[in-house]
Amino acid sequence: LLGSTGAFLLVNLVYNYLMAICVDPGLPPAYDDGADAALEADGAAPRQCHKCSRLKPPRAHHCSVCKRCVLKMDHHCPWINNCVGFHNYRYFCLFLLYLAACCLFVVIAFWRAFW
């Protein structure tokens, strides 16, 4: 039972870690001229990034490490060497959850070794 539980946790930990690294966090969508005219008619023109000159929706920010705008950017994580954004936020949160579960599993499984 301990072996299968440990294997399940380890596989999910590595899978979500690799997905958080490999999945692109997301770029803001490209706007066309028709969409710009419609947004200006509503009175809410999209902001423009001062560093990359890309139009960006709310919660999109420019990452100084990646040198690009990221859609719904949370932060740039040095553990995964990638920004945590719209497309990889789920994998990053699951990675942290399985990391905590793996640590708890090791403490419970090897409790006698810690005493």
Short mmCIF file of N, CA, C and O in Angstrom, two decimals:
data_model
loop_
_atom_site.label_atom_id
_atom_site.label_comp_id
_atom_site.label_asym_id
_atom_site.label_seq_id
_atom_site.Cartn_x
_atom_site.Cartn_y
_atom_site.Cartn_z
N LEU A 1 0.83 -1.20 0.00
CA LEU A 1 0.00 0.00 0.00
C LEU A 1 0.87 1.26 0.00
O LEU A 1 0.57 2.21 -0.71
N LEU A 2 1.93 1.25 0.80
CA LEU A 2 2.81 2.42 0.83
C LEU A 2 3.52 2.63 -0.51
O LEU A 2 3.69 3.76 -0.95
N GLY A 3 3.90 1.53 -1.14
CA GLY A 3 4.60 1.63 -2.42
C GLY A 3 3.73 2.22 -3.52
O GLY A 3 4.17 3.07 -4.29
N SER A 4 2.49 1.78 -3.60
CA SER A 4 1.59 2.29 -4.64
C SER A 4 1.19 3.74 -4.36
O SER A 4 1.06 4.54 -5.29
N THR A 5 1.00 4.08 -3.10
CA THR A 5 0.67 5.46 -2.75
C THR A 5 1.84 6.38 -3.07
O THR A 5 1.66 7.47 -3.65
N GLY A 6 3.05 5.94 -2.71
CA GLY A 6 4.24 6.73 -3.00
C GLY A 6 4.47 6.90 -4.49
O GLY A 6 4.83 7.98 -4.96
N ALA A 7 4.23 5.83 -5.25
CA ALA A 7 4.39 5.91 -6.71
C ALA A 7 3.37 6.85 -7.33
O ALA A 7 3.69 7.64 -8.22
N PHE A 8 2.11 6.78 -6.84
CA PHE A 8 1.07 7.68 -7.34
C PHE A 8 1.44 9.14 -7.09
O PHE A 8 1.33 9.99 -7.98
N LEU A 9 1.88 9.43 -5.87
CA LEU A 9 2.25 10.81 -5.54
C LEU A 9 3.45 11.28 -6.35
O LEU A 9 3.47 12.40 -6.86
N LEU A 10 4.44 10.42 -6.52
CA LEU A 10 5.65 10.80 -7.26
C LEU A 10 5.35 11.03 -8.74
O LEU A 10 5.83 12.00 -9.32
N VAL A 11 4.54 10.16 -9.34
CA VAL A 11 4.19 10.33 -10.75
C VAL A 11 3.43 11.63 -10.96
O VAL A 11 3.71 12.39 -11.90
N ASN A 12 2.46 11.93 -10.09
CA ASN A 12 1.71 13.17 -10.23
C ASN A 12 2.58 14.39 -9.96
O ASN A 12 2.41 15.42 -10.60
N LEU A 13 3.50 14.28 -9.03
CA LEU A 13 4.41 15.38 -8.74
C LEU A 13 5.27 15.70 -9.96
O LEU A 13 5.35 16.86 -10.40
N VAL A 14 5.88 14.68 -10.54
CA VAL A 14 6.76 14.90 -11.69
C VAL A 14 5.96 15.36 -12.91
O VAL A 14 6.40 16.26 -13.64
N TYR A 15 4.78 14.78 -13.14
CA TYR A 15 3.95 15.17 -14.28
C TYR A 15 3.57 16.65 -14.20
O TYR A 15 3.73 17.39 -15.18
N ASN A 16 3.07 17.08 -13.05
CA ASN A 16 2.64 18.48 -12.92
C ASN A 16 3.82 19.44 -12.94
O ASN A 16 3.71 20.56 -13.42
N TYR A 17 4.97 19.00 -12.43
CA TYR A 17 6.17 19.83 -12.50
C TYR A 17 6.59 20.03 -13.96
O TYR A 17 6.86 21.15 -14.38
N LEU A 18 6.62 18.94 -14.73
CA LEU A 18 7.02 19.05 -16.13
C LEU A 18 6.01 19.86 -16.94
O LEU A 18 6.39 20.63 -17.83
N MET A 19 4.73 19.71 -16.64
CA MET A 19 3.71 20.49 -17.36
C MET A 19 3.81 21.97 -17.01
O MET A 19 3.64 22.82 -17.88
N ALA A 20 4.10 22.29 -15.76
CA ALA A 20 4.26 23.70 -15.37
C ALA A 20 5.46 24.32 -16.07
O ALA A 20 5.45 25.51 -16.41
N ILE A 21 6.50 23.51 -16.30
CA ILE A 21 7.68 24.00 -17.00
C ILE A 21 7.42 24.15 -18.49
O ILE A 21 7.76 25.17 -19.10
N CYS A 22 6.80 23.15 -19.10
CA CYS A 22 6.70 23.07 -20.56
C CYS A 22 5.53 23.84 -21.16
O CYS A 22 5.61 24.28 -22.31
N VAL A 23 4.44 24.01 -20.42
CA VAL A 23 3.27 24.69 -20.98
C VAL A 23 3.53 26.20 -20.99
O VAL A 23 3.97 26.78 -19.99
N ASP A 24 3.25 26.81 -22.13
CA ASP A 24 3.41 28.26 -22.26
C ASP A 24 2.40 28.97 -21.37
O ASP A 24 1.22 28.59 -21.36
N PRO A 25 2.82 29.97 -20.59
CA PRO A 25 1.88 30.62 -19.68
C PRO A 25 0.78 31.41 -20.39
O PRO A 25 -0.26 31.68 -19.80
N GLY A 26 0.97 31.76 -21.63
CA GLY A 26 -0.06 32.46 -22.39
C GLY A 26 0.32 33.87 -22.75
O GLY A 26 0.85 34.62 -21.93
N LEU A 27 0.06 34.21 -23.99
CA LEU A 27 0.27 35.57 -24.48
C LEU A 27 -1.07 36.28 -24.56
O LEU A 27 -2.10 35.64 -24.79
N PRO A 28 -1.09 37.59 -24.38
CA PRO A 28 -2.34 38.32 -24.59
C PRO A 28 -2.80 38.15 -26.03
O PRO A 28 -1.97 38.02 -26.94
N PRO A 29 -4.10 38.12 -26.27
CA PRO A 29 -4.58 37.91 -27.64
C PRO A 29 -4.22 39.09 -28.55
O PRO A 29 -4.09 40.23 -28.09
N ALA A 30 -4.06 38.78 -29.81
CA ALA A 30 -3.77 39.84 -30.78
C ALA A 30 -5.06 40.57 -31.11
O ALA A 30 -6.11 39.96 -31.33
N TYR A 31 -5.02 41.88 -31.10
CA TYR A 31 -6.18 42.70 -31.43
C TYR A 31 -6.09 43.12 -32.88
O TYR A 31 -5.02 43.46 -33.38
N ASP A 32 -7.25 43.13 -33.55
CA ASP A 32 -7.28 43.67 -34.90
C ASP A 32 -7.87 45.07 -34.85
O ASP A 32 -8.35 45.54 -33.82
N ASP A 33 -7.86 45.76 -35.98
CA ASP A 33 -8.32 47.16 -36.01
C ASP A 33 -9.81 47.27 -35.70
O ASP A 33 -10.25 48.22 -35.07
N GLY A 34 -10.61 46.28 -36.13
CA GLY A 34 -12.05 46.31 -35.84
C GLY A 34 -12.33 46.20 -34.36
O GLY A 34 -13.23 46.85 -33.84
N ALA A 35 -11.58 45.37 -33.67
CA ALA A 35 -11.78 45.21 -32.23
C ALA A 35 -11.36 46.48 -31.50
O ALA A 35 -11.98 46.88 -30.52
N ASP A 36 -10.30 47.13 -31.98
CA ASP A 36 -9.86 48.39 -31.36
C ASP A 36 -10.93 49.46 -31.49
O ASP A 36 -11.19 50.21 -30.55
N ALA A 37 -11.57 49.55 -32.66
CA ALA A 37 -12.61 50.55 -32.86
C ALA A 37 -13.81 50.26 -31.96
O ALA A 37 -14.40 51.18 -31.39
N ALA A 38 -14.16 48.99 -31.79
CA ALA A 38 -15.28 48.63 -30.93
C ALA A 38 -14.97 48.92 -29.47
O ALA A 38 -15.82 49.39 -28.72
N LEU A 39 -13.73 48.65 -29.06
CA LEU A 39 -13.36 48.92 -27.67
C LEU A 39 -13.31 50.42 -27.39
O LEU A 39 -13.69 50.87 -26.32
N GLU A 40 -12.85 51.20 -28.36
CA GLU A 40 -12.80 52.65 -28.18
C GLU A 40 -14.20 53.24 -28.12
O GLU A 40 -14.44 54.22 -27.44
N ALA A 41 -15.15 52.64 -28.86
CA ALA A 41 -16.53 53.12 -28.83
C ALA A 41 -17.15 52.88 -27.45
O ALA A 41 -17.98 53.66 -26.99
N ASP A 42 -16.74 51.80 -26.79
CA ASP A 42 -17.24 51.53 -25.45
C ASP A 42 -16.58 52.43 -24.41
O ASP A 42 -17.02 52.49 -23.27
N GLY A 43 -15.49 53.07 -24.74
CA GLY A 43 -14.81 53.97 -23.83
C GLY A 43 -13.68 53.31 -23.06
O GLY A 43 -13.04 53.96 -22.25
N ALA A 44 -13.43 52.04 -23.29
CA ALA A 44 -12.36 51.34 -22.58
C ALA A 44 -11.32 50.84 -23.59
O ALA A 44 -11.43 49.73 -24.08
N ALA A 45 -10.40 51.68 -23.91
CA ALA A 45 -9.34 51.27 -24.84
C ALA A 45 -8.37 50.35 -24.12
O ALA A 45 -8.09 50.52 -22.93
N PRO A 46 -7.84 49.34 -24.80
CA PRO A 46 -6.89 48.44 -24.15
C PRO A 46 -5.58 49.15 -23.84
O PRO A 46 -5.17 50.07 -24.54
N ARG A 47 -4.95 48.73 -22.76
CA ARG A 47 -3.66 49.30 -22.40
C ARG A 47 -2.59 48.76 -23.34
O ARG A 47 -2.76 47.71 -23.94
N GLN A 48 -1.49 49.46 -23.40
CA GLN A 48 -0.37 49.01 -24.22
C GLN A 48 0.86 48.90 -23.34
O GLN A 48 1.12 49.74 -22.49
N CYS A 49 1.60 47.81 -23.54
CA CYS A 49 2.81 47.59 -22.77
C CYS A 49 3.87 48.58 -23.21
O CYS A 49 4.08 48.79 -24.41
N HIS A 50 4.55 49.19 -22.25
CA HIS A 50 5.58 50.18 -22.58
C HIS A 50 6.88 49.53 -23.04
O HIS A 50 7.69 50.17 -23.68
N LYS A 51 7.05 48.25 -22.71
CA LYS A 51 8.32 47.59 -23.05
C LYS A 51 8.27 46.83 -24.36
O LYS A 51 9.22 46.82 -25.12
N CYS A 52 7.15 46.13 -24.63
CA CYS A 52 7.07 45.34 -25.87
C CYS A 52 6.04 45.89 -26.85
O CYS A 52 5.84 45.32 -27.91
N SER A 53 5.35 46.98 -26.49
CA SER A 53 4.37 47.66 -27.35
C SER A 53 3.23 46.75 -27.78
O SER A 53 2.67 46.91 -28.85
N ARG A 54 2.88 45.79 -26.95
CA ARG A 54 1.78 44.88 -27.25
C ARG A 54 0.55 45.33 -26.46
O ARG A 54 0.65 45.71 -25.30
N LEU A 55 -0.63 45.28 -27.11
CA LEU A 55 -1.86 45.59 -26.40
C LEU A 55 -2.16 44.47 -25.43
O LEU A 55 -1.99 43.30 -25.74
N LYS A 56 -2.60 44.83 -24.23
CA LYS A 56 -2.81 43.80 -23.22
C LYS A 56 -4.10 44.03 -22.43
O LYS A 56 -4.42 45.16 -22.07
N PRO A 57 -4.83 42.96 -22.16
CA PRO A 57 -6.05 43.05 -21.37
C PRO A 57 -5.73 43.19 -19.88
O PRO A 57 -4.56 43.12 -19.49
N PRO A 58 -6.74 43.34 -19.02
CA PRO A 58 -6.48 43.40 -17.58
C PRO A 58 -5.80 42.13 -17.07
O PRO A 58 -6.04 41.05 -17.58
N ARG A 59 -4.94 42.28 -16.08
CA ARG A 59 -4.15 41.22 -15.44
C ARG A 59 -3.04 40.67 -16.31
O ARG A 59 -2.40 39.70 -15.95
N ALA A 60 -2.81 41.25 -17.47
CA ALA A 60 -1.65 40.86 -18.27
C ALA A 60 -0.51 41.79 -17.88
O ALA A 60 -0.69 43.00 -17.76
N HIS A 61 0.65 41.20 -17.63
CA HIS A 61 1.80 41.99 -17.19
C HIS A 61 3.03 41.58 -17.99
O HIS A 61 3.12 40.47 -18.50
N HIS A 62 3.99 42.47 -18.03
CA HIS A 62 5.25 42.20 -18.71
C HIS A 62 6.22 41.60 -17.70
O HIS A 62 6.45 42.16 -16.64
N CYS A 63 6.80 40.46 -18.05
CA CYS A 63 7.78 39.81 -17.18
C CYS A 63 9.16 40.32 -17.54
O CYS A 63 9.58 40.24 -18.70
N SER A 64 9.87 40.80 -16.55
CA SER A 64 11.21 41.33 -16.81
C SER A 64 12.23 40.22 -17.02
O SER A 64 13.28 40.45 -17.61
N VAL A 65 11.93 38.99 -16.57
CA VAL A 65 12.84 37.87 -16.76
C VAL A 65 12.64 37.24 -18.14
O VAL A 65 13.60 37.00 -18.88
N CYS A 66 11.39 36.99 -18.50
CA CYS A 66 11.07 36.36 -19.79
C CYS A 66 11.08 37.36 -20.95
O CYS A 66 11.08 36.96 -22.10
N LYS A 67 11.02 38.64 -20.64
CA LYS A 67 11.00 39.71 -21.64
C LYS A 67 9.80 39.62 -22.58
O LYS A 67 9.92 39.78 -23.79
N ARG A 68 8.59 39.35 -22.00
CA ARG A 68 7.38 39.30 -22.79
C ARG A 68 6.18 39.51 -21.89
O ARG A 68 6.25 39.37 -20.67
N CYS A 69 5.05 39.83 -22.49
CA CYS A 69 3.80 39.98 -21.75
C CYS A 69 3.18 38.61 -21.54
O CYS A 69 3.23 37.75 -22.41
N VAL A 70 2.59 38.41 -20.35
CA VAL A 70 1.99 37.13 -19.98
C VAL A 70 0.55 37.37 -19.58
O VAL A 70 0.25 38.27 -18.79
N LEU A 71 -0.35 36.55 -20.13
CA LEU A 71 -1.77 36.65 -19.85
C LEU A 71 -2.07 36.15 -18.44
O LEU A 71 -1.66 35.05 -18.07
N LYS A 72 -2.77 36.94 -17.65
CA LYS A 72 -3.10 36.63 -16.24
C LYS A 72 -1.87 36.18 -15.46
O LYS A 72 -1.87 35.14 -14.79
N MET A 73 -0.84 36.98 -15.54
CA MET A 73 0.43 36.64 -14.88
C MET A 73 0.28 36.65 -13.37
O MET A 73 -0.23 37.60 -12.79
N ASP A 74 0.74 35.59 -12.73
CA ASP A 74 0.77 35.52 -11.27
C ASP A 74 2.16 35.95 -10.80
O ASP A 74 2.28 36.90 -10.04
N HIS A 75 3.19 35.23 -11.24
CA HIS A 75 4.57 35.59 -10.90
C HIS A 75 5.52 34.79 -11.78
O HIS A 75 5.11 33.86 -12.45
N HIS A 76 6.77 35.18 -11.77
CA HIS A 76 7.81 34.38 -12.44
C HIS A 76 8.43 33.49 -11.37
O HIS A 76 8.96 33.98 -10.38
N CYS A 77 8.36 32.19 -11.57
CA CYS A 77 8.82 31.25 -10.57
C CYS A 77 10.21 30.74 -10.92
O CYS A 77 10.40 30.16 -12.00
N PRO A 78 11.18 30.91 -10.04
CA PRO A 78 12.52 30.39 -10.34
C PRO A 78 12.60 28.86 -10.26
O PRO A 78 13.49 28.27 -10.83
N TRP A 79 11.65 28.21 -9.57
CA TRP A 79 11.66 26.74 -9.49
C TRP A 79 11.39 26.11 -10.85
O TRP A 79 11.94 25.07 -11.17
N ILE A 80 10.50 26.73 -11.61
CA ILE A 80 10.17 26.18 -12.93
C ILE A 80 10.78 27.00 -14.06
O ILE A 80 10.62 26.65 -15.22
N ASN A 81 11.47 28.08 -13.71
CA ASN A 81 12.10 28.98 -14.69
C ASN A 81 11.10 29.37 -15.77
O ASN A 81 11.39 29.33 -16.96
N ASN A 82 9.91 29.76 -15.33
CA ASN A 82 8.83 30.12 -16.24
C ASN A 82 7.86 31.01 -15.47
O ASN A 82 7.82 30.97 -14.25
N CYS A 83 7.11 31.78 -16.20
CA CYS A 83 6.05 32.56 -15.58
C CYS A 83 4.87 31.65 -15.28
O CYS A 83 4.61 30.69 -16.01
N VAL A 84 4.16 31.95 -14.22
CA VAL A 84 2.92 31.26 -13.92
C VAL A 84 1.80 32.16 -14.42
O VAL A 84 1.62 33.28 -13.94
N GLY A 85 1.10 31.67 -15.44
CA GLY A 85 0.07 32.46 -16.09
C GLY A 85 -1.19 31.66 -16.34
O GLY A 85 -1.45 30.64 -15.69
N PHE A 86 -1.96 32.11 -17.30
CA PHE A 86 -3.28 31.56 -17.57
C PHE A 86 -3.24 30.07 -17.91
O PHE A 86 -4.07 29.30 -17.41
N HIS A 87 -2.32 29.63 -18.74
CA HIS A 87 -2.33 28.25 -19.21
C HIS A 87 -1.63 27.26 -18.29
O HIS A 87 -1.89 26.06 -18.37
N ASN A 88 -0.71 27.70 -17.45
CA ASN A 88 0.00 26.74 -16.59
C ASN A 88 -0.25 26.95 -15.10
O ASN A 88 0.41 26.32 -14.28
N TYR A 89 -1.19 27.79 -14.75
CA TYR A 89 -1.51 28.04 -13.34
C TYR A 89 -2.02 26.77 -12.66
O TYR A 89 -1.64 26.47 -11.53
N ARG A 90 -2.85 26.01 -13.35
CA ARG A 90 -3.39 24.76 -12.80
C ARG A 90 -2.28 23.77 -12.49
O ARG A 90 -2.25 23.18 -11.41
N TYR A 91 -1.36 23.60 -13.42
CA TYR A 91 -0.28 22.64 -13.21
C TYR A 91 0.65 23.09 -12.08
O TYR A 91 1.15 22.26 -11.32
N PHE A 92 0.87 24.39 -11.96
CA PHE A 92 1.73 24.90 -10.89
C PHE A 92 1.08 24.66 -9.52
O PHE A 92 1.75 24.22 -8.58
N CYS A 93 -0.21 24.93 -9.41
CA CYS A 93 -0.91 24.71 -8.14
C CYS A 93 -0.94 23.22 -7.78
O CYS A 93 -0.75 22.85 -6.62
N LEU A 94 -1.18 22.36 -8.77
CA LEU A 94 -1.17 20.92 -8.50
C LEU A 94 0.23 20.44 -8.15
O LEU A 94 0.39 19.54 -7.32
N PHE A 95 1.26 21.02 -8.75
CA PHE A 95 2.63 20.68 -8.39
C PHE A 95 2.88 21.00 -6.92
O PHE A 95 3.44 20.18 -6.19
N LEU A 96 2.46 22.16 -6.46
CA LEU A 96 2.64 22.52 -5.05
C LEU A 96 1.84 21.61 -4.13
O LEU A 96 2.32 21.23 -3.05
N LEU A 97 0.63 21.25 -4.54
CA LEU A 97 -0.20 20.35 -3.74
C LEU A 97 0.45 18.98 -3.61
O LEU A 97 0.56 18.43 -2.51
N TYR A 98 0.92 18.42 -4.72
CA TYR A 98 1.55 17.10 -4.67
C TYR A 98 2.91 17.16 -3.98
O TYR A 98 3.33 16.18 -3.36
N LEU A 99 3.59 18.29 -4.05
CA LEU A 99 4.85 18.44 -3.32
C LEU A 99 4.60 18.38 -1.81
O LEU A 99 5.32 17.69 -1.08
N ALA A 100 3.57 19.07 -1.36
CA ALA A 100 3.22 19.02 0.07
C ALA A 100 2.76 17.63 0.47
O ALA A 100 3.12 17.13 1.54
N ALA A 101 1.99 16.97 -0.40
CA ALA A 101 1.53 15.61 -0.11
C ALA A 101 2.70 14.63 -0.05
O ALA A 101 2.72 13.74 0.79
N CYS A 102 3.67 14.79 -0.94
CA CYS A 102 4.85 13.92 -0.93
C CYS A 102 5.67 14.13 0.34
O CYS A 102 6.16 13.15 0.94
N CYS A 103 5.82 15.35 0.77
CA CYS A 103 6.55 15.63 2.01
C CYS A 103 5.83 15.01 3.21
O CYS A 103 6.47 14.40 4.08
N LEU A 104 4.52 15.16 3.25
CA LEU A 104 3.74 14.56 4.33
C LEU A 104 3.82 13.03 4.29
O LEU A 104 3.95 12.39 5.33
N PHE A 105 3.80 12.46 3.10
CA PHE A 105 3.91 11.02 2.95
C PHE A 105 5.24 10.51 3.47
O PHE A 105 5.30 9.49 4.17
N VAL A 106 6.32 11.20 3.16
CA VAL A 106 7.65 10.78 3.63
C VAL A 106 7.73 10.85 5.14
O VAL A 106 8.28 9.95 5.79
N VAL A 107 7.17 11.89 5.73
CA VAL A 107 7.20 12.03 7.19
C VAL A 107 6.39 10.91 7.84
O VAL A 107 6.83 10.30 8.83
N ILE A 108 5.22 10.59 7.28
CA ILE A 108 4.39 9.54 7.86
C ILE A 108 5.02 8.17 7.65
O ILE A 108 5.05 7.33 8.55
N ALA A 109 5.52 7.90 6.44
CA ALA A 109 6.06 6.58 6.12
C ALA A 109 7.34 6.28 6.89
O ALA A 109 7.59 5.13 7.27
N PHE A 110 8.14 7.30 7.14
CA PHE A 110 9.42 7.09 7.83
C PHE A 110 9.43 7.77 9.20
O PHE A 110 10.43 8.30 9.62
N TRP A 111 8.28 7.72 9.88
CA TRP A 111 8.14 8.38 11.18
C TRP A 111 9.17 7.88 12.19
O TRP A 111 9.77 8.66 12.92
N ARG A 112 9.41 6.59 12.21
CA ARG A 112 10.35 6.02 13.18
C ARG A 112 11.77 6.47 12.92
O ARG A 112 12.57 6.58 13.84
N ALA A 113 12.11 6.73 11.67
CA ALA A 113 13.47 7.20 11.35
C ALA A 113 13.68 8.64 11.83
O ALA A 113 14.80 9.04 12.09
N PHE A 114 12.57 9.41 11.94
CA PHE A 114 12.71 10.78 12.40
C PHE A 114 12.83 10.87 13.92
O PHE A 114 13.26 11.87 14.46
N TRP A 115 12.41 9.85 14.66
CA TRP A 115 12.51 9.87 16.12
C TRP A 115 13.78 9.30 16.55
O TRP A 115 14.40 8.55 16.72
#
